[in-house]
Short mmCIF file of N, CA and C in Angstrom, two decimals:
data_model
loop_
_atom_site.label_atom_id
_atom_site.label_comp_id
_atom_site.label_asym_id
_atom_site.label_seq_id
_atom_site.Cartn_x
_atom_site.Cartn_y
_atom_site.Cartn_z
N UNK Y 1 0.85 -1.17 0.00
CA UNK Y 1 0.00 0.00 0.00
C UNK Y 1 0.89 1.22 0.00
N UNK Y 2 0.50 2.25 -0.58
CA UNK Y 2 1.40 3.69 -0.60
C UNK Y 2 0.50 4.75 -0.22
N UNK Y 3 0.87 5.40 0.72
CA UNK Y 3 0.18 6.53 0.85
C UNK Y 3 1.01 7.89 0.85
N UNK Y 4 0.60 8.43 -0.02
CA UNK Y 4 1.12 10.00 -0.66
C UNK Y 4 0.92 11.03 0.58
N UNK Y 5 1.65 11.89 0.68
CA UNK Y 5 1.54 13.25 1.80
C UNK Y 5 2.70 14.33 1.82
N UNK Y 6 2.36 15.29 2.29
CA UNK Y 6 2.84 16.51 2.20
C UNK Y 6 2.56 17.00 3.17
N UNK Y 7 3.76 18.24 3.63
CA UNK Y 7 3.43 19.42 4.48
C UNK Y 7 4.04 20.39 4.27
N UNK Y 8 4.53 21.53 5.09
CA UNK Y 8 5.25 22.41 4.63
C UNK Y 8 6.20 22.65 5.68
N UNK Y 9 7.07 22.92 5.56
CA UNK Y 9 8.35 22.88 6.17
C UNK Y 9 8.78 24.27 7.06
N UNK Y 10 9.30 24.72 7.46
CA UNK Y 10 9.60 26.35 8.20
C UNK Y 10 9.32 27.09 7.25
N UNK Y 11 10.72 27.20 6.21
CA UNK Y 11 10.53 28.25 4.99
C UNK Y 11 9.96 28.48 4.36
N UNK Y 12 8.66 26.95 4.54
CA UNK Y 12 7.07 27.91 3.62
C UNK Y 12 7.19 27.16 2.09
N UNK Y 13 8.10 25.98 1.87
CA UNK Y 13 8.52 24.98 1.27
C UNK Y 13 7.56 23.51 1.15
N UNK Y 14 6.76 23.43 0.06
CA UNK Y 14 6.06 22.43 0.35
C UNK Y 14 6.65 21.21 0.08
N UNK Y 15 6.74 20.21 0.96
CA UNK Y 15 7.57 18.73 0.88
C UNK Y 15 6.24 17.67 0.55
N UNK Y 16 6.40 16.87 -0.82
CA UNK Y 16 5.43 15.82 -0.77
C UNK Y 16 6.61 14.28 -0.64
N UNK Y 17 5.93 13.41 -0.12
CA UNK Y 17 6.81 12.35 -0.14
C UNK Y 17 5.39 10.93 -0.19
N UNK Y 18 6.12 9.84 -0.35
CA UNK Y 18 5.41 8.18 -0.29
C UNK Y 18 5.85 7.31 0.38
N UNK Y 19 4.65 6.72 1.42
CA UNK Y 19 5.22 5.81 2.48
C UNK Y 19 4.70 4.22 1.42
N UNK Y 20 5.52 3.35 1.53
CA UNK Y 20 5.50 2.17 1.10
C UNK Y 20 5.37 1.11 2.35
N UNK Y 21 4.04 0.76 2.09
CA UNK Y 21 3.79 -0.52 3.26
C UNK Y 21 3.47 -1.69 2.34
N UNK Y 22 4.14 -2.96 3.40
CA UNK Y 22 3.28 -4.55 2.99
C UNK Y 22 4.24 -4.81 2.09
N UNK Y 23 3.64 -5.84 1.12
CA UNK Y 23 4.66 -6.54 -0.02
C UNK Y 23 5.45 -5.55 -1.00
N UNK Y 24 4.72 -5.03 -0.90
CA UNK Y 24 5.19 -3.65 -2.20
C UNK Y 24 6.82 -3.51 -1.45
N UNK Y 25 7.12 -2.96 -0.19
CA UNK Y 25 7.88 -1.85 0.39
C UNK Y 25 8.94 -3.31 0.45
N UNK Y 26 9.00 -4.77 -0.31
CA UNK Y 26 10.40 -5.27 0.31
C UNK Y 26 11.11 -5.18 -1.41
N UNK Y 27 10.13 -4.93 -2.24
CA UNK Y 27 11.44 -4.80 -3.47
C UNK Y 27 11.14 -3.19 -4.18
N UNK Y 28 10.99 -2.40 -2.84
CA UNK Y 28 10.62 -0.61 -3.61
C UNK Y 28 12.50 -0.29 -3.43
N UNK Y 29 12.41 0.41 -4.41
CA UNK Y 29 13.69 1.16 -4.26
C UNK Y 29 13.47 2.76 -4.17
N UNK Y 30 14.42 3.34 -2.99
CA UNK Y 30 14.09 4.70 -2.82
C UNK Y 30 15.29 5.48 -3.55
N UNK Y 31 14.74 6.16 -4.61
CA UNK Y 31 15.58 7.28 -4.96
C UNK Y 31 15.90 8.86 -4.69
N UNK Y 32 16.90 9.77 -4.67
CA UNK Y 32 16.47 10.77 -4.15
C UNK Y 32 16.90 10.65 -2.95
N UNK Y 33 17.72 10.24 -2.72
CA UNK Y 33 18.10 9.81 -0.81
C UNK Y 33 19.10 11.23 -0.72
N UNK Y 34 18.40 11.69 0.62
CA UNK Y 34 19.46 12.81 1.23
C UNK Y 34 20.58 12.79 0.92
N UNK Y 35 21.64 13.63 0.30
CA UNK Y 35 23.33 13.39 0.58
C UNK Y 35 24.10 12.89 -0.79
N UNK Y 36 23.19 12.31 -1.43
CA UNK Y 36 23.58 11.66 -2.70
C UNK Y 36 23.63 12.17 -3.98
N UNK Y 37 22.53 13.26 -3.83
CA UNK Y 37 22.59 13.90 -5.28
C UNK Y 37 21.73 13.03 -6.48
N UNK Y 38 21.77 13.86 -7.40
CA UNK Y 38 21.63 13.18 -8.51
C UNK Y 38 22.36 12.44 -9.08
N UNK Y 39 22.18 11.46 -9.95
CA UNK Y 39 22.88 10.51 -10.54
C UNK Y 39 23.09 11.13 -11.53
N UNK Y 40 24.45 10.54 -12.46
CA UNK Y 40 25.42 11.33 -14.04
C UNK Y 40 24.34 10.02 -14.90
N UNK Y 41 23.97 10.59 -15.80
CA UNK Y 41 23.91 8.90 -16.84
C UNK Y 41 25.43 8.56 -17.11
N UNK Y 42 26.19 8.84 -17.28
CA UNK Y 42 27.73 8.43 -17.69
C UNK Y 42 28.22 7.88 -16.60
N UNK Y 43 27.87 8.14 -15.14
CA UNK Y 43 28.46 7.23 -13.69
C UNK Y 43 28.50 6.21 -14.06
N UNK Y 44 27.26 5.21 -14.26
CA UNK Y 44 27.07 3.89 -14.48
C UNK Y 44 27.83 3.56 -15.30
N UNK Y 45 27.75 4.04 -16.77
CA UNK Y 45 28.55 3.58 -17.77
C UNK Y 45 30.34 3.56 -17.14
N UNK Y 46 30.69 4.01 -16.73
CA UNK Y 46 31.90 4.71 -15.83
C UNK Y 46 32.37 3.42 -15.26
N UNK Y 47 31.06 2.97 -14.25
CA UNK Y 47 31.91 2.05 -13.05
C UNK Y 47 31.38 0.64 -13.59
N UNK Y 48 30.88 0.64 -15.14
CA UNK Y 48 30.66 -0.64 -15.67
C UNK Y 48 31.68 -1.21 -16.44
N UNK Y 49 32.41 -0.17 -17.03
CA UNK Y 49 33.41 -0.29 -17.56
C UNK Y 49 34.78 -0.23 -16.78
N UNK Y 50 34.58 -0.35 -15.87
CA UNK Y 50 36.04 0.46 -15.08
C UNK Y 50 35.73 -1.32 -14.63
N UNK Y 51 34.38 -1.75 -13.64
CA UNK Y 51 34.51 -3.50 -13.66
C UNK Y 51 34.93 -4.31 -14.74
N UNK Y 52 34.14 -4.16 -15.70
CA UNK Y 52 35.13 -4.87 -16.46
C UNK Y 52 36.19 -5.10 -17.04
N UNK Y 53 36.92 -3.64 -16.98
CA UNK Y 53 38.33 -3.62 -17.00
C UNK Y 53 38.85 -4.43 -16.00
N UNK Y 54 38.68 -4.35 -15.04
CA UNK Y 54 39.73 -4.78 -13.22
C UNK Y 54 39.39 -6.26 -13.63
N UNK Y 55 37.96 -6.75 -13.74
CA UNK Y 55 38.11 -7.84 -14.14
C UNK Y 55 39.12 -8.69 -15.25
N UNK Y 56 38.83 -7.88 -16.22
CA UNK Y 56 39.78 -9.02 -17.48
C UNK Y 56 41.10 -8.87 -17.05
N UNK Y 57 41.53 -7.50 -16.64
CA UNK Y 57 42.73 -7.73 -15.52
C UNK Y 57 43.76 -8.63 -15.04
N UNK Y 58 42.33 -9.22 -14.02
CA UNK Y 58 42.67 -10.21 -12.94
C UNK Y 58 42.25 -11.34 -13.82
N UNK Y 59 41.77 -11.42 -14.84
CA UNK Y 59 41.42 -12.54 -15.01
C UNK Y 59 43.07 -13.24 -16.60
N UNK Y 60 43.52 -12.26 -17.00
CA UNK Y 60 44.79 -12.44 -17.30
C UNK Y 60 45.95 -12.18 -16.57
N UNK Y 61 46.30 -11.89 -15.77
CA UNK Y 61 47.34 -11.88 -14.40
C UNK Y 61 47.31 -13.31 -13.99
N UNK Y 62 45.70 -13.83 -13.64
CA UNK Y 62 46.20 -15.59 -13.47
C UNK Y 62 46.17 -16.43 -14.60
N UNK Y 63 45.40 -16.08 -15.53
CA UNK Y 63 46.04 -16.58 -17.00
C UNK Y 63 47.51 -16.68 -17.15
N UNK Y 64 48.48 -15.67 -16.62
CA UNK Y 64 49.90 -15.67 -16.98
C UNK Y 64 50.45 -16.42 -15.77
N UNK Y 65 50.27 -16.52 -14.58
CA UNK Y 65 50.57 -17.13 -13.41
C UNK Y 65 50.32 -18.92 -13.75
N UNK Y 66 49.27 -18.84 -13.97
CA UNK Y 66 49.04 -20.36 -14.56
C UNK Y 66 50.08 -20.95 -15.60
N UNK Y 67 50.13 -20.19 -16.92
CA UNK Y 67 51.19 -20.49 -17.69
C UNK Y 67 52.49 -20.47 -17.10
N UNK Y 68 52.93 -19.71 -16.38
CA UNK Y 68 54.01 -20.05 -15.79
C UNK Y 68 54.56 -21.16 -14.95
N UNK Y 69 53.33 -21.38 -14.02
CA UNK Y 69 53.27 -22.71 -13.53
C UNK Y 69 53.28 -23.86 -14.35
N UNK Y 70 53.01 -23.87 -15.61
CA UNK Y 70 52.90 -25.34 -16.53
C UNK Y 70 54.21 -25.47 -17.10
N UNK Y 71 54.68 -23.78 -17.57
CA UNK Y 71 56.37 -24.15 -18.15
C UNK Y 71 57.13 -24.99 -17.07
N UNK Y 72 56.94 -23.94 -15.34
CA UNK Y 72 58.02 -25.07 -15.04
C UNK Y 72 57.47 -26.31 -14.56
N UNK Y 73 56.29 -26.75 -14.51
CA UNK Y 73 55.90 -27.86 -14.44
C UNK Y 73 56.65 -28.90 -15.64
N UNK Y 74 56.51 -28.07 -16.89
CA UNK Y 74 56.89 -28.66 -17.98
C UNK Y 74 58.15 -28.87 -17.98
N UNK Y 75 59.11 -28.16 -16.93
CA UNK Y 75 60.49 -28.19 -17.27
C UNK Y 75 60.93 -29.26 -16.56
N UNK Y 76 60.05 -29.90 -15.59
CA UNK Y 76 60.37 -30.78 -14.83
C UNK Y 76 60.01 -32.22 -15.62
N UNK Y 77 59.59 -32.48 -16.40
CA UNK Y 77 59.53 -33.60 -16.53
C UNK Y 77 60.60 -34.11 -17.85
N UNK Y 78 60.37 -35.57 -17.96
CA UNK Y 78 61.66 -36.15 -18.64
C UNK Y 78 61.65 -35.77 -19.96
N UNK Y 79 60.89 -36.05 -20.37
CA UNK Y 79 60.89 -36.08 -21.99
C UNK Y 79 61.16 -34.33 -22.63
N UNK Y 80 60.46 -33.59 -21.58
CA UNK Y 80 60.94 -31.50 -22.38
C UNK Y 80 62.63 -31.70 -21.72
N UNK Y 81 63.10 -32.28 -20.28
CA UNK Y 81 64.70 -32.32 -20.51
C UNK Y 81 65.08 -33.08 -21.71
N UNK Y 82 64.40 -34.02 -22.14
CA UNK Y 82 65.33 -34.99 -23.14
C UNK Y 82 65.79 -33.75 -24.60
N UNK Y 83 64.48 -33.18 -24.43
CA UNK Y 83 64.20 -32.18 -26.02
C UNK Y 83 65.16 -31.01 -25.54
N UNK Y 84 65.19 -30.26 -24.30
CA UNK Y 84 66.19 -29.52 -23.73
C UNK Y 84 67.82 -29.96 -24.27
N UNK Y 85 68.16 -31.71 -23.52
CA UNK Y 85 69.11 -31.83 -24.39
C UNK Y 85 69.33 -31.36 -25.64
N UNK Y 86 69.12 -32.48 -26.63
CA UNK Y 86 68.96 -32.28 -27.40
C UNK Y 86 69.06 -30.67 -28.49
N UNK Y 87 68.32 -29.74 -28.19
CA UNK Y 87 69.01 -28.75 -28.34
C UNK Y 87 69.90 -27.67 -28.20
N UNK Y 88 70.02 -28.27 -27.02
CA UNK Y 88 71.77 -27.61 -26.42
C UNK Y 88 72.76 -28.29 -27.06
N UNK Y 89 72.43 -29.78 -27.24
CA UNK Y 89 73.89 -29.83 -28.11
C UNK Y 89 73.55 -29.40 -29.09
N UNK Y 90 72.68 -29.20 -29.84
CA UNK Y 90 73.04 -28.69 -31.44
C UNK Y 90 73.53 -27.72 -31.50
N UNK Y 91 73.25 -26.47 -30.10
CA UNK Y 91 73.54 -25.07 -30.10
C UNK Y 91 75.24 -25.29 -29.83
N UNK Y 92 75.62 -26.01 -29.21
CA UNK Y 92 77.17 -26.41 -29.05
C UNK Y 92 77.62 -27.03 -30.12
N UNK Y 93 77.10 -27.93 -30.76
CA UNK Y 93 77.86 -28.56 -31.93
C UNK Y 93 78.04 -27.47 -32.92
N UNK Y 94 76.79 -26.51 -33.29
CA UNK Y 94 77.54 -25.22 -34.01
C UNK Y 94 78.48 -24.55 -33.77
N UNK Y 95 78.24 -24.46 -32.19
CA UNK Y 95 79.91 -23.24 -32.26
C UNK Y 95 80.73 -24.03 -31.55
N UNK Y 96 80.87 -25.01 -31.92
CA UNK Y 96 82.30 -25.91 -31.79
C UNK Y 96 82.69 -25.45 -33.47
N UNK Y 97 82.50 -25.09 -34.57
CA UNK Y 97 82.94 -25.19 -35.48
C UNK Y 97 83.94 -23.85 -35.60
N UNK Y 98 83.48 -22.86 -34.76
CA UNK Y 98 84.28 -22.06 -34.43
C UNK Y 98 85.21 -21.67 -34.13
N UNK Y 99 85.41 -22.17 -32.68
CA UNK Y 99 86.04 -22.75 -31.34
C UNK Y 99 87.08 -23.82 -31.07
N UNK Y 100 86.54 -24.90 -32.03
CA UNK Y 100 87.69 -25.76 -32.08
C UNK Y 100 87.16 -26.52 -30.52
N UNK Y 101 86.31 -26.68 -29.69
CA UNK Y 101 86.07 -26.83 -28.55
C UNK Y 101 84.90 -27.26 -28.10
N UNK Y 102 84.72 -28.77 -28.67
CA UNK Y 102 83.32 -29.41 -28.63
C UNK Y 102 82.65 -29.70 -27.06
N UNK Y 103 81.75 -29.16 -26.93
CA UNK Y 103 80.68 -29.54 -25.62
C UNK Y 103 79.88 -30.40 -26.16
N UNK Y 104 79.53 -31.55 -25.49
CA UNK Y 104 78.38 -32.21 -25.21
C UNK Y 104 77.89 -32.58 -23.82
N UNK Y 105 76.39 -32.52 -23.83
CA UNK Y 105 75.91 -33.08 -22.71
C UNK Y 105 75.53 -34.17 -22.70
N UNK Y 106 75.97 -34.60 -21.96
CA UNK Y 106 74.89 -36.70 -21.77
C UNK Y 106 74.04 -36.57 -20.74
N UNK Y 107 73.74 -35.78 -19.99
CA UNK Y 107 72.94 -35.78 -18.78
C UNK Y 107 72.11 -34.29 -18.53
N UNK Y 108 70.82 -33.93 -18.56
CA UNK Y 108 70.24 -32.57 -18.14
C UNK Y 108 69.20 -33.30 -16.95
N UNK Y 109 69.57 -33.05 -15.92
CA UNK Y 109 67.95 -33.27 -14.82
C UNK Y 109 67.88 -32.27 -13.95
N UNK Y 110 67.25 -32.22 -13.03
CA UNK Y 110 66.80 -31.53 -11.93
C UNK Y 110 65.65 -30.60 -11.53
N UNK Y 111 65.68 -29.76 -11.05
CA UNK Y 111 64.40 -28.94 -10.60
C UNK Y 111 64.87 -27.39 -11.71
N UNK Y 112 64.15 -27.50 -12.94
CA UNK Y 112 64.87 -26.69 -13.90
C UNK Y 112 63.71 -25.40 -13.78
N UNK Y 113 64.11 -24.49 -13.74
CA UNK Y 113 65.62 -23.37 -14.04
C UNK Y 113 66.33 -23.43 -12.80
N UNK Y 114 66.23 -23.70 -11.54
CA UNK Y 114 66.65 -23.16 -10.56
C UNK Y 114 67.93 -23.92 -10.12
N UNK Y 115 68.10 -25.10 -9.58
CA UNK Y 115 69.06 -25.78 -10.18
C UNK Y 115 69.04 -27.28 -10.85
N UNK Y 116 70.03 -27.33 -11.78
CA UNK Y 116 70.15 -28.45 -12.63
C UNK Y 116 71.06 -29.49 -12.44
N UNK Y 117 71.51 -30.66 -12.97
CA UNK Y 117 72.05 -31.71 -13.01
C UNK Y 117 72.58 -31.80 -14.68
N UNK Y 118 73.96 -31.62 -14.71
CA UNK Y 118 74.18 -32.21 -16.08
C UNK Y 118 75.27 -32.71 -16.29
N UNK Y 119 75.48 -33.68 -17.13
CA UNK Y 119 76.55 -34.73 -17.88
C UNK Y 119 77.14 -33.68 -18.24
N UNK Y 120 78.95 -33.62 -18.89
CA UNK Y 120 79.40 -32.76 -19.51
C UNK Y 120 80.66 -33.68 -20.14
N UNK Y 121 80.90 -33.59 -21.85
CA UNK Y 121 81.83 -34.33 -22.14
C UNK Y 121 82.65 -33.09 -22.94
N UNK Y 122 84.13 -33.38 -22.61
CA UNK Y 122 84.20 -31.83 -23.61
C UNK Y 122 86.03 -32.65 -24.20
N UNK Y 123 85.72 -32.05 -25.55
CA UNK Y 123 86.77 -32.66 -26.97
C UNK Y 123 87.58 -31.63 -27.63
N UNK Y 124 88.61 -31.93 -27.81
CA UNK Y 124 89.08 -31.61 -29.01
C UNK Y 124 89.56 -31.95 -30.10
N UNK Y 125 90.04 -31.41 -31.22
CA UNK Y 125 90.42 -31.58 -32.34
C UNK Y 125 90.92 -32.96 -32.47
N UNK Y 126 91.59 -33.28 -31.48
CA UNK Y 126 92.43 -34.80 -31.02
C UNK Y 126 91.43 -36.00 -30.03
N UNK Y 127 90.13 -35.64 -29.67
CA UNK Y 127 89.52 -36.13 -28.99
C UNK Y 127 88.79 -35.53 -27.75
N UNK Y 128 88.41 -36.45 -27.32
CA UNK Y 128 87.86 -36.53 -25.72
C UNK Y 128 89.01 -36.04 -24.31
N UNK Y 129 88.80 -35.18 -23.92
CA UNK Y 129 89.80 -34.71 -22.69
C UNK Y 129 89.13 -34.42 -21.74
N UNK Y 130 87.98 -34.72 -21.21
CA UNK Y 130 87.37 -33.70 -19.89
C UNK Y 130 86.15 -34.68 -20.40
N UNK Y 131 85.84 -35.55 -18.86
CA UNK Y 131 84.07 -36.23 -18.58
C UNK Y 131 83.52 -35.74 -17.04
N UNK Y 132 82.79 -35.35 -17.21
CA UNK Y 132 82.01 -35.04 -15.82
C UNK Y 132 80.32 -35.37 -15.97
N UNK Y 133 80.71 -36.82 -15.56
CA UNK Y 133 78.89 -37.82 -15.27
C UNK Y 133 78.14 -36.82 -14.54
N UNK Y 134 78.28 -36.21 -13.56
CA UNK Y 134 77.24 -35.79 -13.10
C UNK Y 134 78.13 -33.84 -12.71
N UNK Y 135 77.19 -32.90 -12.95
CA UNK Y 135 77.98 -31.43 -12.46
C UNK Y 135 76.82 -30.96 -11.56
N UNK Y 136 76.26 -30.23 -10.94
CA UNK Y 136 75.41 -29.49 -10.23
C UNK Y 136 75.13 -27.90 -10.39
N UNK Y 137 74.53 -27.33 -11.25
CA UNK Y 137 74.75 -26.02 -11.14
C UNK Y 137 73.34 -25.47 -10.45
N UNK Y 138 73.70 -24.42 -9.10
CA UNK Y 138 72.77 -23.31 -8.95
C UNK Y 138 72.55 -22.35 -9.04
N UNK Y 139 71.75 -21.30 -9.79
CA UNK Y 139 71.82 -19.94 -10.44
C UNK Y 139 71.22 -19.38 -9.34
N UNK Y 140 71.98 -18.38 -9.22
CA UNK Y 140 71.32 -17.11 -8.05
C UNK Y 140 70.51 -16.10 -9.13
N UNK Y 141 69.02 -16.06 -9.09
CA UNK Y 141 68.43 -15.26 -9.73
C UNK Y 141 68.49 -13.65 -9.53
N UNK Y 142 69.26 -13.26 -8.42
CA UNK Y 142 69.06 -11.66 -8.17
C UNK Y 142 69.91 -11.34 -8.95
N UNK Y 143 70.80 -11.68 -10.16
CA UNK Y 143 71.45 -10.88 -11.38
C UNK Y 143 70.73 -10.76 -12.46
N UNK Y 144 69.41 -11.55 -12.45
CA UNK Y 144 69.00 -11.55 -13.90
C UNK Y 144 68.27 -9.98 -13.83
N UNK Y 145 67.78 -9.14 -15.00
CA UNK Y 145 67.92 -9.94 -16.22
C UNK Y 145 69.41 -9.80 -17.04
N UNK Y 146 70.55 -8.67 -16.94
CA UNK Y 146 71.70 -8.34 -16.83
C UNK Y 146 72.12 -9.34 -17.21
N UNK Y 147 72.74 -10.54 -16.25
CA UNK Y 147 73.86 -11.52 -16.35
C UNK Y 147 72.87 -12.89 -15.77
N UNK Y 148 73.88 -14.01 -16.37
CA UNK Y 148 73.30 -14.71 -15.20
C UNK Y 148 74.35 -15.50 -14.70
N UNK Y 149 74.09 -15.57 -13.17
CA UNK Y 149 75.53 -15.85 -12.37
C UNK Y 149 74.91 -17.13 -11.60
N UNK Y 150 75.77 -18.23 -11.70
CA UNK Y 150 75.93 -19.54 -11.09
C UNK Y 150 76.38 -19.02 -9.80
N UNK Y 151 75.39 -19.42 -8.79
CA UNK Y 151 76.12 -19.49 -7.04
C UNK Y 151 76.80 -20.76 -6.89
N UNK Y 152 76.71 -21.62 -7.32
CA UNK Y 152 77.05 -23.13 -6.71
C UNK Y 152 77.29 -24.25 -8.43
N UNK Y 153 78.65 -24.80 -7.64
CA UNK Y 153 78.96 -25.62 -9.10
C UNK Y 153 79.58 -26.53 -8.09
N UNK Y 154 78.90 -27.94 -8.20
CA UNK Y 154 79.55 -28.86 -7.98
C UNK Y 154 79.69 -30.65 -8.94
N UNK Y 155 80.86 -30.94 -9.42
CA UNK Y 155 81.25 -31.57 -9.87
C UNK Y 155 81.71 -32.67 -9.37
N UNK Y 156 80.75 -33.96 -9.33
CA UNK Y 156 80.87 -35.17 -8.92
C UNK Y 156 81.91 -36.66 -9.63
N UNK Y 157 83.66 -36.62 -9.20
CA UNK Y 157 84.11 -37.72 -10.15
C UNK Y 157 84.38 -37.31 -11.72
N UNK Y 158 84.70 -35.77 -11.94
CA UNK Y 158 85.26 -35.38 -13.11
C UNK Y 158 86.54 -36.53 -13.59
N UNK Y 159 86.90 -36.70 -15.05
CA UNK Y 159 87.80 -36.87 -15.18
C UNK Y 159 88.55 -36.62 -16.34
N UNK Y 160 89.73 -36.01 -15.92
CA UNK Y 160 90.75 -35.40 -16.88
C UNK Y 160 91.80 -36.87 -17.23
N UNK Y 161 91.05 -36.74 -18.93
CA UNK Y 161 92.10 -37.52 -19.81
C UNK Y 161 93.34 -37.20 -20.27
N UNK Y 162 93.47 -36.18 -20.41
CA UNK Y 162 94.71 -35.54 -20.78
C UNK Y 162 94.26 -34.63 -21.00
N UNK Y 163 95.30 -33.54 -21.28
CA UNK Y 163 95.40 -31.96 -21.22
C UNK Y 163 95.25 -31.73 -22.61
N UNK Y 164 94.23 -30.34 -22.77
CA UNK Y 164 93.24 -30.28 -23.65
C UNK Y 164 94.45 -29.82 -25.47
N UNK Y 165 94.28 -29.39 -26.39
CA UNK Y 165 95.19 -28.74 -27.62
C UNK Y 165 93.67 -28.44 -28.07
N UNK Y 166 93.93 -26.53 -27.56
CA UNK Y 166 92.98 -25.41 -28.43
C UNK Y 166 94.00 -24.74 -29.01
#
């Protein structure tokens, strides 16, 4: 039920207003509320667009967080090290042609990028001079993106065949 009324105020100001009773008054909306002003038509448009900005946002921030999580998920398993191999030596077998100073790896494992596990066989012109079955490297990330600097190298049972001819 609504019932309409009015009076007049000190200054001689006539005020009409509507009281909302019963079912009506639980889905009435009151507009016009003290303090608030009028509404912009462009507000709405404003803070509809400004949500859906913040949204797609956040909703690519964990898009990229996710992908990141799958690379190194991905870096951990056997078969992307096997393909990892694999193209590290080719990137070494090219510039051995240079160099005179063949690298190969027989071994890539570990918790990759952070630290790794790798075989290292290294040749020259005359052969094989330098095997290391297993090496350990850990990269300290506070140089990147600049340099990147190994904190920790350890080399398990190297062995020197003879002394290298570069």
């Amino acid at each position: 039920m609504t019932t309409l009324s009015s009076h007049t105020d000190p200054s001689g100001t006539v005020v009409a207003g509507a009281v909302v009773t019963g079912a009506a008054a639980e889905g009435a909306v009151i507009s016009g509320q003290p303090g608030k002003g009028p509404r912009r038509p462009g507000a709405s448009r404003f803070s509809r667009i400004w949500r859906i900005l913040w949204r797609s946002m956040a909703f690519l921030l964990l898009l990229l967080l996710f992908f990141l999580a799958g690379i190194l998920l991905a870096l951990r398993n056997e078969n992307v090290q096997a393909w990892l191999q694999d193209e590290a030596n080719a990137v070494l077998a090219a510039s051995a042609e240079k160099s005179g100073l063949h690298v190969r790896l027989t071994r890539l494992s570990g918790s990759l990028p952070f630290s790794m596990q790798v075989g290292v066989e290294l040749a020259d012109a005359h052969g094989l001079w330098l095997e290391a079955p297993l090496t350990t490297f850990e990269w300290d990330w506070t140089a990147l993106p600049g340099t990147i600097h190994i904190s920790g190298l350890v080399s398990h049972n190297p062995r020197l065949l003879r002394l290298p001819d570069l």
